[in-house]
mmCIF file of C-alpha atoms in Angstrom:
data_model
loop_
_atom_site.group_PDB
_atom_site.id
_atom_site.type_symbol
_atom_site.label_atom_id
_atom_site.label_comp_id
_atom_site.label_asym_id
_atom_site.label_seq_id
_atom_site.Cartn_x
_atom_site.Cartn_y
_atom_site.Cartn_z
ATOM 1 C CA UNK D 1102 0.041 0.092 0.157
ATOM 2 C CA UNK D 1103 1.407 3.388 -0.901
ATOM 3 C CA UNK D 1104 1.673 6.274 1.488
ATOM 4 C CA UNK D 1105 -1.437 8.253 0.589
ATOM 5 C CA UNK D 1106 -3.955 5.419 1.152
ATOM 6 C CA UNK D 1107 -2.448 4.929 4.491
ATOM 7 C CA UNK D 1108 -2.912 8.402 5.456
ATOM 8 C CA UNK D 1109 -6.559 8.332 4.382
ATOM 9 C CA UNK D 1110 -7.007 5.256 6.410
ATOM 10 C CA UNK D 1111 -5.581 6.718 9.555
ATOM 11 C CA UNK D 1112 -7.610 10.087 9.258
ATOM 12 C CA UNK D 1113 -10.779 7.947 8.467
ATOM 13 C CA UNK D 1114 -9.913 5.765 11.630
ATOM 14 C CA UNK D 1115 -9.742 8.682 13.733
ATOM 15 C CA UNK D 1116 -13.132 9.836 12.518
ATOM 16 C CA UNK D 1117 -14.525 6.317 13.257
ATOM 17 C CA UNK D 1118 -13.153 6.768 16.854
ATOM 18 C CA UNK D 1119 -14.922 10.111 17.203
ATOM 19 C CA UNK D 1120 -11.957 12.136 16.528
ATOM 20 C CA UNK D 1121 -11.869 14.754 13.614
ATOM 21 C CA UNK D 1122 -9.537 17.317 12.342
ATOM 22 C CA UNK D 1123 -10.289 20.781 11.269
ATOM 23 C CA UNK D 1124 -7.918 23.543 9.804
ATOM 24 C CA UNK D 1125 -8.083 27.092 10.468
ATOM 25 C CA UNK D 1126 -6.702 29.474 7.908
ATOM 26 C CA UNK D 1127 -5.710 32.493 9.866
ATOM 27 C CA UNK D 1128 -5.758 35.839 8.242
ATOM 28 C CA UNK D 1129 -3.657 38.767 9.149
ATOM 29 C CA UNK D 1130 -4.008 40.749 5.870
ATOM 30 C CA UNK D 1131 -7.105 41.725 3.544
ATOM 31 C CA UNK D 1132 -5.761 39.376 0.760
ATOM 32 C CA UNK D 1133 -7.823 36.373 -0.213
ATOM 33 C CA UNK D 1134 -5.048 35.661 -2.841
ATOM 34 C CA UNK D 1135 -2.501 34.884 0.272
ATOM 35 C CA UNK D 1136 -5.194 32.698 2.088
ATOM 36 C CA UNK D 1137 -5.941 30.854 -1.171
ATOM 37 C CA UNK D 1138 -2.135 30.289 -1.603
ATOM 38 C CA UNK D 1139 -1.731 28.830 1.696
ATOM 39 C CA UNK D 1140 -4.878 26.662 1.463
ATOM 40 C CA UNK D 1141 -3.805 25.428 -1.818
ATOM 41 C CA UNK D 1142 -0.739 23.795 -0.280
ATOM 42 C CA UNK D 1143 -2.669 21.145 1.602
ATOM 43 C CA UNK D 1144 -6.056 21.189 -0.179
ATOM 44 C CA UNK D 1145 -5.549 17.472 -1.283
ATOM 45 C CA UNK D 1146 -5.198 16.164 2.412
ATOM 46 C CA UNK D 1147 -8.338 14.457 3.790
ATOM 47 C CA UNK D 1148 -8.997 17.001 6.709
ATOM 48 C CA UNK D 1149 -12.858 17.331 7.663
ATOM 49 C CA UNK D 1150 -13.206 20.977 6.695
ATOM 50 C CA UNK D 1151 -11.325 24.310 6.475
ATOM 51 C CA UNK D 1152 -12.295 27.306 8.320
ATOM 52 C CA UNK D 1153 -11.104 30.751 7.152
ATOM 53 C CA UNK D 1154 -11.293 32.903 10.193
ATOM 54 C CA UNK D 1155 -11.132 36.525 9.784
ATOM 55 C CA UNK D 1156 -12.582 38.782 12.493
ATOM 56 C CA UNK D 1157 -11.723 41.243 15.106
ATOM 57 C CA UNK D 1158 -8.956 38.953 16.603
ATOM 58 C CA UNK D 1159 -5.620 38.284 14.766
ATOM 59 C CA UNK D 1160 -3.782 34.902 14.800
ATOM 60 C CA UNK D 1161 -0.964 36.128 17.038
ATOM 61 C CA UNK D 1162 -3.478 37.074 19.886
ATOM 62 C CA UNK D 1163 -4.570 35.541 22.799
ATOM 63 C CA UNK D 1164 -8.110 36.417 22.107
ATOM 64 C CA UNK D 1165 -8.156 34.247 18.964
ATOM 65 C CA UNK D 1166 -6.523 31.118 20.217
ATOM 66 C CA UNK D 1167 -8.736 31.332 23.240
ATOM 67 C CA UNK D 1168 -11.811 31.679 20.864
ATOM 68 C CA UNK D 1169 -10.610 28.668 18.901
ATOM 69 C CA UNK D 1170 -10.474 26.712 22.389
ATOM 70 C CA UNK D 1171 -13.696 27.673 23.984
ATOM 71 C CA UNK D 1172 -16.150 28.197 20.974
ATOM 72 C CA UNK D 1173 -17.161 24.448 20.648
ATOM 73 C CA UNK D 1174 -19.908 25.505 18.145
ATOM 74 C CA UNK D 1175 -17.726 27.119 15.716
ATOM 75 C CA UNK D 1176 -14.615 25.062 16.174
ATOM 76 C CA UNK D 1177 -16.180 21.593 17.024
ATOM 77 C CA UNK D 1178 -13.364 19.244 16.059
ATOM 78 C CA UNK D 1179 -11.195 17.051 18.237
ATOM 79 C CA UNK D 1180 -8.048 18.349 16.811
ATOM 80 C CA UNK D 1181 -7.235 21.530 14.825
ATOM 81 C CA UNK D 1182 -4.484 22.664 12.559
ATOM 82 C CA UNK D 1183 -3.581 26.425 12.983
ATOM 83 C CA UNK D 1184 -1.900 27.843 9.946
ATOM 84 C CA UNK D 1185 -1.132 31.330 9.062
ATOM 85 C CA UNK D 1186 -2.002 32.665 5.653
ATOM 86 C CA UNK D 1187 1.612 33.301 5.142
ATOM 87 C CA UNK D 1188 2.634 29.782 6.055
ATOM 88 C CA UNK D 1189 2.910 27.368 3.049
ATOM 89 C CA UNK D 1190 3.095 23.579 3.492
ATOM 90 C CA UNK D 1191 6.058 22.314 1.462
ATOM 91 C CA UNK D 1192 5.581 18.439 2.275
ATOM 92 C CA UNK D 1193 2.069 17.262 2.916
ATOM 93 C CA UNK D 1194 3.425 13.705 3.648
ATOM 94 C CA UNK D 1195 5.696 15.435 6.406
ATOM 95 C CA UNK D 1196 2.714 17.321 7.620
ATOM 96 C CA UNK D 1197 0.491 14.226 7.956
ATOM 97 C CA UNK D 1198 3.314 12.156 9.457
ATOM 98 C CA UNK D 1199 3.617 14.953 12.312
ATOM 99 C CA UNK D 1200 -0.260 14.904 12.857
ATOM 100 C CA UNK D 1201 -0.178 10.946 13.310
ATOM 101 C CA UNK D 1202 2.864 11.082 15.441
ATOM 102 C CA UNK D 1203 1.083 13.686 17.674
ATOM 103 C CA UNK D 1204 -2.052 11.583 18.053
ATOM 104 C CA UNK D 1205 -0.239 8.253 18.612
ATOM 105 C CA UNK D 1206 2.037 9.605 21.253
ATOM 106 C CA UNK D 1207 -0.568 11.882 22.995
ATOM 107 C CA UNK D 1208 1.195 14.984 22.375
ATOM 108 C CA UNK D 1209 -1.124 18.010 22.827
ATOM 109 C CA UNK D 1210 0.555 20.886 21.058
ATOM 110 C CA UNK D 1211 3.299 21.328 18.436
ATOM 111 C CA UNK D 1212 5.060 24.272 17.103
ATOM 112 C CA UNK D 1213 8.535 26.306 16.823
ATOM 113 C CA UNK D 1214 9.881 27.812 19.888
ATOM 114 C CA UNK D 1215 9.683 31.703 19.962
ATOM 115 C CA UNK D 1216 13.050 32.358 20.996
ATOM 116 C CA UNK D 1217 16.661 31.085 20.406
ATOM 117 C CA UNK D 1218 15.442 30.416 16.642
ATOM 118 C CA UNK D 1219 15.622 32.298 13.311
ATOM 119 C CA UNK D 1220 13.777 35.597 13.322
ATOM 120 C CA UNK D 1221 12.337 34.844 17.006
ATOM 121 C CA UNK D 1222 14.153 36.263 20.130
ATOM 122 C CA UNK D 1223 11.583 35.967 22.791
ATOM 123 C CA UNK D 1224 10.543 33.035 25.237
ATOM 124 C CA UNK D 1225 11.417 29.444 23.794
ATOM 125 C CA UNK D 1226 9.041 27.744 26.373
ATOM 126 C CA UNK D 1227 6.330 29.342 24.328
ATOM 127 C CA UNK D 1228 5.655 28.449 20.593
ATOM 128 C CA UNK D 1229 4.874 30.707 17.875
ATOM 129 C CA UNK D 1230 1.765 29.326 16.315
ATOM 130 C CA UNK D 1231 2.050 30.089 12.671
ATOM 131 C CA UNK D 1232 1.983 26.331 12.354
ATOM 132 C CA UNK D 1233 0.633 24.464 15.321
ATOM 133 C CA UNK D 1234 -1.380 21.327 15.765
ATOM 134 C CA UNK D 1235 -3.558 21.277 19.022
ATOM 135 C CA UNK D 1236 -5.568 18.371 20.633
ATOM 136 C CA UNK D 1237 -8.607 20.492 21.554
ATOM 137 C CA UNK D 1238 -10.517 17.656 23.016
ATOM 138 C CA UNK D 1239 -7.975 17.227 25.921
ATOM 139 C CA UNK D 1240 -7.126 20.986 26.253
ATOM 140 C CA UNK D 1241 -10.736 21.735 26.722
ATOM 141 C CA UNK D 1242 -10.927 19.346 29.618
ATOM 142 C CA UNK D 1243 -8.869 21.531 31.830
ATOM 143 C CA UNK D 1244 -9.320 24.943 30.131
ATOM 144 C CA UNK D 1245 -10.222 27.808 32.459
ATOM 145 C CA UNK D 1246 -10.078 31.180 30.779
ATOM 146 C CA UNK D 1247 -9.699 33.084 34.172
ATOM 147 C CA UNK D 1248 -6.857 30.940 35.149
ATOM 148 C CA UNK D 1249 -5.311 31.251 31.944
ATOM 149 C CA UNK D 1250 -5.318 34.941 31.948
ATOM 150 C CA UNK D 1251 -3.496 35.130 35.158
ATOM 151 C CA UNK D 1252 -0.797 32.825 34.126
ATOM 152 C CA UNK D 1253 2.711 34.217 33.435
ATOM 153 C CA UNK D 1254 6.150 32.788 33.005
ATOM 154 C CA UNK D 1255 7.817 31.684 36.195
ATOM 155 C CA UNK D 1256 11.068 29.544 36.970
ATOM 156 C CA UNK D 1257 9.198 26.318 37.291
ATOM 157 C CA UNK D 1258 8.771 26.358 33.705
ATOM 158 C CA UNK D 1259 12.449 26.352 32.894
ATOM 159 C CA UNK D 1260 12.485 22.565 32.781
ATOM 160 C CA UNK D 1261 10.464 22.797 29.496
ATOM 161 C CA UNK D 1262 13.147 24.903 27.620
ATOM 162 C CA UNK D 1263 14.036 23.024 24.347
ATOM 163 C CA UNK D 1264 17.689 23.558 24.883
ATOM 164 C CA UNK D 1265 18.417 20.897 22.100
ATOM 165 C CA UNK D 1266 16.904 23.201 19.505
ATOM 166 C CA UNK D 1267 18.086 26.562 20.683
ATOM 167 C CA UNK D 1268 20.681 27.866 18.411
ATOM 168 C CA UNK D 1269 24.172 29.641 19.281
ATOM 169 C CA UNK D 1270 23.845 33.186 18.110
ATOM 170 C CA UNK D 1271 20.079 33.474 18.206
ATOM 171 C CA UNK D 1272 18.990 35.494 21.286
ATOM 172 C CA UNK D 1273 16.072 34.621 23.403
ATOM 173 C CA UNK D 1274 14.528 35.930 26.820
ATOM 174 C CA UNK D 1275 12.422 34.257 29.458
ATOM 175 C CA UNK D 1276 9.655 36.960 28.984
ATOM 176 C CA UNK D 1277 5.785 37.213 28.539
ATOM 177 C CA UNK D 1278 6.094 39.246 25.152
ATOM 178 C CA UNK D 1279 3.153 37.431 23.346
ATOM 179 C CA UNK D 1280 -0.037 37.256 25.202
ATOM 180 C CA UNK D 1281 -0.959 33.912 23.863
ATOM 181 C CA UNK D 1282 2.260 32.580 25.883
ATOM 182 C CA UNK D 1283 -0.089 32.220 28.814
ATOM 183 C CA UNK D 1284 -2.076 29.480 27.077
ATOM 184 C CA UNK D 1285 1.028 27.320 26.660
ATOM 185 C CA UNK D 1286 2.327 28.040 30.104
ATOM 186 C CA UNK D 1287 -0.927 27.186 31.830
ATOM 187 C CA UNK D 1288 -1.064 23.752 29.790
ATOM 188 C CA UNK D 1289 2.547 22.956 30.554
ATOM 189 C CA UNK D 1290 1.752 23.544 34.175
ATOM 190 C CA UNK D 1291 -1.200 21.325 33.952
ATOM 191 C CA UNK D 1292 0.948 18.301 32.787
ATOM 192 C CA UNK D 1293 0.306 18.981 28.874
ATOM 193 C CA UNK D 1294 3.259 18.355 26.482
ATOM 194 C CA UNK D 1295 4.603 20.400 23.459
ATOM 195 C CA UNK D 1296 6.551 18.923 20.738
ATOM 196 C CA UNK D 1297 8.953 21.848 19.872
ATOM 197 C CA UNK D 1298 9.984 21.722 16.058
ATOM 198 C CA UNK D 1299 13.028 23.075 14.592
ATOM 199 C CA UNK D 1300 13.519 25.567 12.207
ATOM 200 C CA UNK D 1301 16.100 27.326 9.976
ATOM 201 C CA UNK D 1302 16.327 30.434 7.771
ATOM 202 C CA UNK D 1303 15.307 29.557 4.282
ATOM 203 C CA UNK D 1304 18.539 30.917 2.933
ATOM 204 C CA UNK D 1305 20.693 28.749 5.309
ATOM 205 C CA UNK D 1306 19.399 25.835 3.230
ATOM 206 C CA UNK D 1307 18.713 27.177 -0.213
ATOM 207 C CA UNK D 1308 20.289 29.817 -2.310
ATOM 208 C CA UNK D 1309 17.565 30.448 -4.804
ATOM 209 C CA UNK D 1310 15.750 33.467 -2.891
ATOM 210 C CA UNK D 1311 18.923 35.543 -2.157
ATOM 211 C CA UNK D 1312 16.943 38.872 -1.381
ATOM 212 C CA UNK D 1313 14.783 36.969 1.337
ATOM 213 C CA UNK D 1314 16.279 37.458 4.685
ATOM 214 C CA UNK D 1315 12.906 36.708 6.551
ATOM 215 C CA UNK D 1316 11.496 33.309 5.475
ATOM 216 C CA UNK D 1317 11.981 30.084 7.665
ATOM 217 C CA UNK D 1318 11.808 26.548 7.111
ATOM 218 C CA UNK D 1319 10.057 24.477 9.885
ATOM 219 C CA UNK D 1320 10.723 20.840 10.274
ATOM 220 C CA UNK D 1321 8.515 18.134 11.493
ATOM 221 C CA UNK D 1322 9.308 15.468 14.231
ATOM 222 C CA UNK D 1323 11.608 13.633 11.790
ATOM 223 C CA UNK D 1324 13.437 16.911 10.751
ATOM 224 C CA UNK D 1325 11.822 16.832 7.516
ATOM 225 C CA UNK D 1326 10.715 20.341 6.210
ATOM 226 C CA UNK D 1327 7.020 20.679 6.617
ATOM 227 C CA UNK D 1328 6.382 24.292 5.857
ATOM 228 C CA UNK D 1329 7.876 27.514 4.508
ATOM 229 C CA UNK D 1330 6.933 30.610 6.592
ATOM 230 C CA UNK D 1331 7.373 34.106 5.118
ATOM 231 C CA UNK D 1332 6.302 36.417 8.110
ATOM 232 C CA UNK D 1333 4.956 39.767 7.269
ATOM 233 C CA UNK D 1334 1.798 38.583 5.687
ATOM 234 C CA UNK D 1335 0.016 41.652 6.688
ATOM 235 C CA UNK D 1336 2.305 43.621 4.340
ATOM 236 C CA UNK D 1337 1.513 41.576 1.311
ATOM 237 C CA UNK D 1338 -1.024 44.370 0.032
ATOM 238 C CA UNK D 1339 1.011 47.519 1.006
ATOM 239 C CA UNK D 1340 4.577 46.574 0.326
ATOM 240 C CA UNK D 1341 5.634 45.192 -3.141
ATOM 241 C CA UNK D 1342 8.899 43.912 -1.679
ATOM 242 C CA UNK D 1343 7.194 41.741 0.661
ATOM 243 C CA UNK D 1344 4.298 40.683 -1.900
ATOM 244 C CA UNK D 1345 6.882 39.546 -4.313
ATOM 245 C CA UNK D 1346 8.900 37.652 -1.705
ATOM 246 C CA UNK D 1347 5.950 35.855 -0.238
ATOM 247 C CA UNK D 1348 4.669 35.072 -3.794
ATOM 248 C CA UNK D 1349 7.989 33.601 -4.520
ATOM 249 C CA UNK D 1350 8.286 31.346 -1.449
ATOM 250 C CA UNK D 1351 4.789 30.201 -2.246
ATOM 251 C CA UNK D 1352 5.985 29.047 -5.540
ATOM 252 C CA UNK D 1353 8.961 27.417 -3.947
ATOM 253 C CA UNK D 1354 6.734 25.469 -1.441
ATOM 254 C CA UNK D 1355 4.468 24.134 -4.333
ATOM 255 C CA UNK D 1356 7.838 23.071 -6.091
ATOM 256 C CA UNK D 1357 9.291 21.628 -3.205
ATOM 257 C CA UNK D 1358 6.306 19.428 -2.464
ATOM 258 C CA UNK D 1359 6.106 18.196 -6.026
ATOM 259 C CA UNK D 1360 9.822 17.113 -5.826
ATOM 260 C CA UNK D 1361 9.303 15.352 -2.330
ATOM 261 C CA UNK D 1362 6.629 13.218 -3.941
ATOM 262 C CA UNK D 1363 9.218 12.106 -6.673
ATOM 263 C CA UNK D 1364 11.813 11.345 -4.189
ATOM 264 C CA UNK D 1365 12.216 7.919 -2.699
ATOM 265 C CA UNK D 1366 13.027 9.126 0.830
ATOM 266 C CA UNK D 1367 10.263 11.808 1.144
ATOM 267 C CA UNK D 1368 12.503 14.890 0.847
ATOM 268 C CA UNK D 1369 13.967 16.827 -1.982
ATOM 269 C CA UNK D 1370 16.907 15.181 -3.335
ATOM 270 C CA UNK D 1371 19.064 18.331 -3.095
ATOM 271 C CA UNK D 1372 18.370 19.047 0.590
#
Protein backbone atom coordinates (compact mmCIF):
# COMPACT_ATOMS: atom_id res chain seq x y z
CA UNK A 1 0.00 0.00 0.00
CA UNK A 2 1.45 3.39 -0.89
CA UNK A 3 1.58 6.32 1.48
CA UNK A 4 -1.56 8.28 0.63
CA UNK A 5 -4.06 5.43 1.13
CA UNK A 6 -2.40 4.87 4.50
CA UNK A 7 -2.94 8.53 5.38
CA UNK A 8 -6.58 8.32 4.36
CA UNK A 9 -6.98 5.19 6.43
CA UNK A 10 -5.51 6.86 9.51
CA UNK A 11 -7.65 9.95 9.14
CA UNK A 12 -10.77 7.87 8.55
CA UNK A 13 -9.97 5.72 11.56
CA UNK A 14 -9.74 8.83 13.70
CA UNK A 15 -13.20 9.86 12.56
CA UNK A 16 -14.56 6.42 13.45
CA UNK A 17 -13.08 6.89 16.92
CA UNK A 18 -15.02 10.16 17.32
CA UNK A 19 -11.92 12.15 16.44
CA UNK A 20 -11.94 14.80 13.76
CA UNK A 21 -9.53 17.35 12.39
CA UNK A 22 -10.33 20.87 11.26
CA UNK A 23 -7.95 23.43 9.81
CA UNK A 24 -8.13 27.14 10.49
CA UNK A 25 -6.66 29.48 7.92
CA UNK A 26 -5.66 32.50 9.96
CA UNK A 27 -5.86 35.82 8.16
CA UNK A 28 -3.65 38.76 9.03
CA UNK A 29 -4.15 40.76 5.88
CA UNK A 30 -7.06 41.61 3.60
CA UNK A 31 -5.69 39.47 0.79
CA UNK A 32 -7.83 36.53 -0.30
CA UNK A 33 -5.00 35.69 -2.72
CA UNK A 34 -2.68 34.97 0.19
CA UNK A 35 -5.23 32.80 2.00
CA UNK A 36 -5.90 30.87 -1.20
CA UNK A 37 -2.16 30.33 -1.68
CA UNK A 38 -1.81 28.88 1.82
CA UNK A 39 -4.91 26.69 1.54
CA UNK A 40 -3.85 25.32 -1.85
CA UNK A 41 -0.67 23.86 -0.33
CA UNK A 42 -2.63 21.24 1.62
CA UNK A 43 -5.98 21.11 -0.20
CA UNK A 44 -5.47 17.47 -1.20
CA UNK A 45 -5.35 16.22 2.40
CA UNK A 46 -8.44 14.51 3.85
CA UNK A 47 -9.16 16.95 6.68
CA UNK A 48 -12.79 17.31 7.61
CA UNK A 49 -13.12 20.96 6.70
CA UNK A 50 -11.26 24.21 6.48
CA UNK A 51 -12.42 27.33 8.30
CA UNK A 52 -11.23 30.70 7.07
CA UNK A 53 -11.17 32.86 10.18
CA UNK A 54 -11.15 36.62 9.71
CA UNK A 55 -12.55 38.78 12.46
CA UNK A 56 -11.66 41.34 15.11
CA UNK A 57 -8.94 39.07 16.51
CA UNK A 58 -5.71 38.21 14.75
CA UNK A 59 -3.84 34.93 14.84
CA UNK A 60 -0.95 36.13 16.99
CA UNK A 61 -3.30 37.12 19.74
CA UNK A 62 -4.48 35.48 22.92
CA UNK A 63 -8.10 36.26 22.10
CA UNK A 64 -8.08 34.35 18.82
CA UNK A 65 -6.52 31.15 20.16
CA UNK A 66 -8.73 31.37 23.23
CA UNK A 67 -11.76 31.67 20.94
CA UNK A 68 -10.74 28.55 19.03
CA UNK A 69 -10.53 26.62 22.30
CA UNK A 70 -13.72 27.82 24.00
CA UNK A 71 -16.10 28.18 21.03
CA UNK A 72 -17.14 24.55 20.59
CA UNK A 73 -19.95 25.44 18.18
CA UNK A 74 -17.62 27.15 15.71
CA UNK A 75 -14.64 24.83 16.26
CA UNK A 76 -16.20 21.46 16.99
CA UNK A 77 -13.31 19.18 16.08
CA UNK A 78 -11.19 17.07 18.41
CA UNK A 79 -8.00 18.38 16.80
CA UNK A 80 -7.23 21.57 14.95
CA UNK A 81 -4.41 22.70 12.69
CA UNK A 82 -3.66 26.39 13.00
CA UNK A 83 -1.88 27.76 9.97
CA UNK A 84 -1.06 31.36 9.20
CA UNK A 85 -1.97 32.66 5.78
CA UNK A 86 1.68 33.36 4.98
CA UNK A 87 2.71 29.81 5.92
CA UNK A 88 2.95 27.34 3.05
CA UNK A 89 3.03 23.57 3.51
CA UNK A 90 6.01 22.33 1.50
CA UNK A 91 5.55 18.58 2.12
CA UNK A 92 2.06 17.23 2.81
CA UNK A 93 3.47 13.80 3.69
CA UNK A 94 5.62 15.41 6.39
CA UNK A 95 2.60 17.27 7.76
CA UNK A 96 0.46 14.14 8.03
CA UNK A 97 3.40 12.29 9.58
CA UNK A 98 3.57 14.99 12.27
CA UNK A 99 -0.18 14.80 12.91
CA UNK A 100 -0.16 11.01 13.18
CA UNK A 101 2.89 11.16 15.45
CA UNK A 102 1.20 13.60 17.81
CA UNK A 103 -2.01 11.61 18.02
CA UNK A 104 -0.25 8.28 18.48
CA UNK A 105 2.02 9.66 21.23
CA UNK A 106 -0.57 11.82 23.01
CA UNK A 107 1.29 15.04 22.25
CA UNK A 108 -1.09 17.93 22.79
CA UNK A 109 0.62 20.84 21.02
CA UNK A 110 3.36 21.40 18.46
CA UNK A 111 5.15 24.43 17.09
CA UNK A 112 8.38 26.40 16.80
CA UNK A 113 9.96 27.80 19.98
CA UNK A 114 9.53 31.57 20.03
CA UNK A 115 13.12 32.33 20.97
CA UNK A 116 16.62 31.09 20.24
CA UNK A 117 15.42 30.40 16.72
CA UNK A 118 15.57 32.12 13.32
CA UNK A 119 13.78 35.46 13.42
CA UNK A 120 12.35 34.99 16.94
CA UNK A 121 14.16 36.22 20.05
CA UNK A 122 11.66 35.88 22.89
CA UNK A 123 10.56 33.00 25.13
CA UNK A 124 11.47 29.54 23.77
CA UNK A 125 9.13 27.84 26.25
CA UNK A 126 6.24 29.33 24.32
CA UNK A 127 5.63 28.44 20.71
CA UNK A 128 4.91 30.76 17.83
CA UNK A 129 1.77 29.21 16.38
CA UNK A 130 2.15 30.13 12.72
CA UNK A 131 1.82 26.36 12.27
CA UNK A 132 0.54 24.42 15.25
CA UNK A 133 -1.48 21.25 15.77
CA UNK A 134 -3.63 21.19 18.94
CA UNK A 135 -5.52 18.43 20.73
CA UNK A 136 -8.63 20.51 21.44
CA UNK A 137 -10.55 17.66 23.05
CA UNK A 138 -7.99 17.21 25.84
CA UNK A 139 -7.20 20.91 26.20
CA UNK A 140 -10.86 21.73 26.76
CA UNK A 141 -11.04 19.34 29.71
CA UNK A 142 -8.79 21.57 31.82
CA UNK A 143 -9.07 24.96 30.17
CA UNK A 144 -10.25 27.80 32.39
CA UNK A 145 -10.13 31.26 30.86
CA UNK A 146 -9.72 33.19 34.10
CA UNK A 147 -6.87 30.96 35.26
CA UNK A 148 -5.18 31.19 31.88
CA UNK A 149 -5.37 34.99 31.88
CA UNK A 150 -3.53 35.15 35.19
CA UNK A 151 -0.75 32.77 34.13
CA UNK A 152 2.72 34.19 33.46
CA UNK A 153 6.22 32.88 33.04
CA UNK A 154 7.84 31.55 36.23
CA UNK A 155 11.08 29.70 36.93
CA UNK A 156 9.29 26.37 37.39
CA UNK A 157 8.73 26.37 33.61
CA UNK A 158 12.47 26.37 32.87
CA UNK A 159 12.50 22.57 32.79
CA UNK A 160 10.60 22.78 29.52
CA UNK A 161 13.25 24.85 27.70
CA UNK A 162 13.96 23.13 24.35
CA UNK A 163 17.70 23.53 24.74
CA UNK A 164 18.45 20.92 22.08
CA UNK A 165 16.86 23.19 19.46
CA UNK A 166 18.00 26.61 20.65
CA UNK A 167 20.77 27.82 18.37
CA UNK A 168 24.03 29.57 19.17
CA UNK A 169 23.95 33.20 18.16
CA UNK A 170 20.16 33.47 18.25
CA UNK A 171 18.98 35.52 21.24
CA UNK A 172 16.15 34.58 23.59
CA UNK A 173 14.60 35.86 26.77
CA UNK A 174 12.38 34.31 29.42
CA UNK A 175 9.64 36.89 29.05
CA UNK A 176 5.89 37.29 28.56
CA UNK A 177 6.27 39.09 25.23
CA UNK A 178 3.31 37.50 23.42
CA UNK A 179 -0.03 37.44 25.18
CA UNK A 180 -0.75 33.92 23.90
CA UNK A 181 2.25 32.52 25.84
CA UNK A 182 -0.04 32.28 28.87
CA UNK A 183 -2.04 29.55 27.11
CA UNK A 184 1.05 27.38 26.64
CA UNK A 185 2.35 28.14 30.16
CA UNK A 186 -1.01 27.20 31.70
CA UNK A 187 -1.16 23.92 29.80
CA UNK A 188 2.44 22.99 30.63
CA UNK A 189 1.68 23.54 34.31
CA UNK A 190 -1.33 21.23 33.91
CA UNK A 191 0.91 18.43 32.64
CA UNK A 192 0.29 18.87 28.93
CA UNK A 193 3.17 18.40 26.53
CA UNK A 194 4.54 20.37 23.62
CA UNK A 195 6.50 18.98 20.71
CA UNK A 196 8.94 21.75 19.88
CA UNK A 197 9.84 21.82 16.19
CA UNK A 198 13.14 22.87 14.68
CA UNK A 199 13.49 25.64 12.11
CA UNK A 200 16.10 27.30 9.93
CA UNK A 201 16.32 30.39 7.80
CA UNK A 202 15.38 29.49 4.23
CA UNK A 203 18.63 31.02 2.97
CA UNK A 204 20.65 28.80 5.29
CA UNK A 205 19.41 25.79 3.30
CA UNK A 206 18.73 27.10 -0.20
CA UNK A 207 20.38 29.78 -2.33
CA UNK A 208 17.55 30.52 -4.76
CA UNK A 209 15.86 33.42 -2.89
CA UNK A 210 18.86 35.61 -2.15
CA UNK A 211 16.81 38.73 -1.35
CA UNK A 212 14.71 36.96 1.30
CA UNK A 213 16.25 37.40 4.75
CA UNK A 214 13.03 36.65 6.63
CA UNK A 215 11.55 33.30 5.62
CA UNK A 216 12.06 30.16 7.68
CA UNK A 217 11.72 26.44 7.08
CA UNK A 218 9.87 24.54 9.81
CA UNK A 219 10.71 20.85 10.27
CA UNK A 220 8.49 18.05 11.54
CA UNK A 221 9.38 15.50 14.25
CA UNK A 222 11.66 13.65 11.81
CA UNK A 223 13.46 16.87 10.87
CA UNK A 224 11.89 16.86 7.44
CA UNK A 225 10.76 20.26 6.14
CA UNK A 226 7.01 20.63 6.58
CA UNK A 227 6.38 24.33 5.88
CA UNK A 228 7.93 27.55 4.58
CA UNK A 229 6.88 30.60 6.58
CA UNK A 230 7.44 34.05 5.13
CA UNK A 231 6.34 36.32 8.03
CA UNK A 232 4.90 39.75 7.19
CA UNK A 233 1.71 38.51 5.55
CA UNK A 234 0.08 41.70 6.82
CA UNK A 235 2.35 43.64 4.43
CA UNK A 236 1.31 41.64 1.38
CA UNK A 237 -0.96 44.33 -0.05
CA UNK A 238 0.93 47.46 0.93
CA UNK A 239 4.55 46.56 0.18
CA UNK A 240 5.70 45.30 -3.21
CA UNK A 241 8.90 43.88 -1.73
CA UNK A 242 7.05 41.64 0.71
CA UNK A 243 4.36 40.75 -1.81
CA UNK A 244 6.94 39.55 -4.34
CA UNK A 245 8.99 37.81 -1.67
CA UNK A 246 5.96 35.95 -0.25
CA UNK A 247 4.69 34.98 -3.70
CA UNK A 248 8.12 33.59 -4.59
CA UNK A 249 8.20 31.57 -1.38
CA UNK A 250 4.75 30.14 -2.11
CA UNK A 251 5.94 28.99 -5.53
CA UNK A 252 9.03 27.40 -3.96
CA UNK A 253 6.80 25.51 -1.48
CA UNK A 254 4.65 24.14 -4.30
CA UNK A 255 7.72 23.08 -6.28
CA UNK A 256 9.32 21.48 -3.22
CA UNK A 257 6.18 19.46 -2.50
CA UNK A 258 6.17 18.09 -6.03
CA UNK A 259 9.86 17.20 -5.76
CA UNK A 260 9.34 15.41 -2.43
CA UNK A 261 6.69 13.18 -3.91
CA UNK A 262 9.11 12.16 -6.67
CA UNK A 263 11.83 11.32 -4.12
CA UNK A 264 12.14 7.88 -2.58
CA UNK A 265 13.02 9.13 0.92
CA UNK A 266 10.33 11.80 1.20
CA UNK A 267 12.53 14.87 0.89
CA UNK A 268 13.92 16.85 -1.98
CA UNK A 269 17.09 15.20 -3.37
CA UNK A 270 19.18 18.38 -3.00
CA UNK A 271 18.39 18.96 0.70
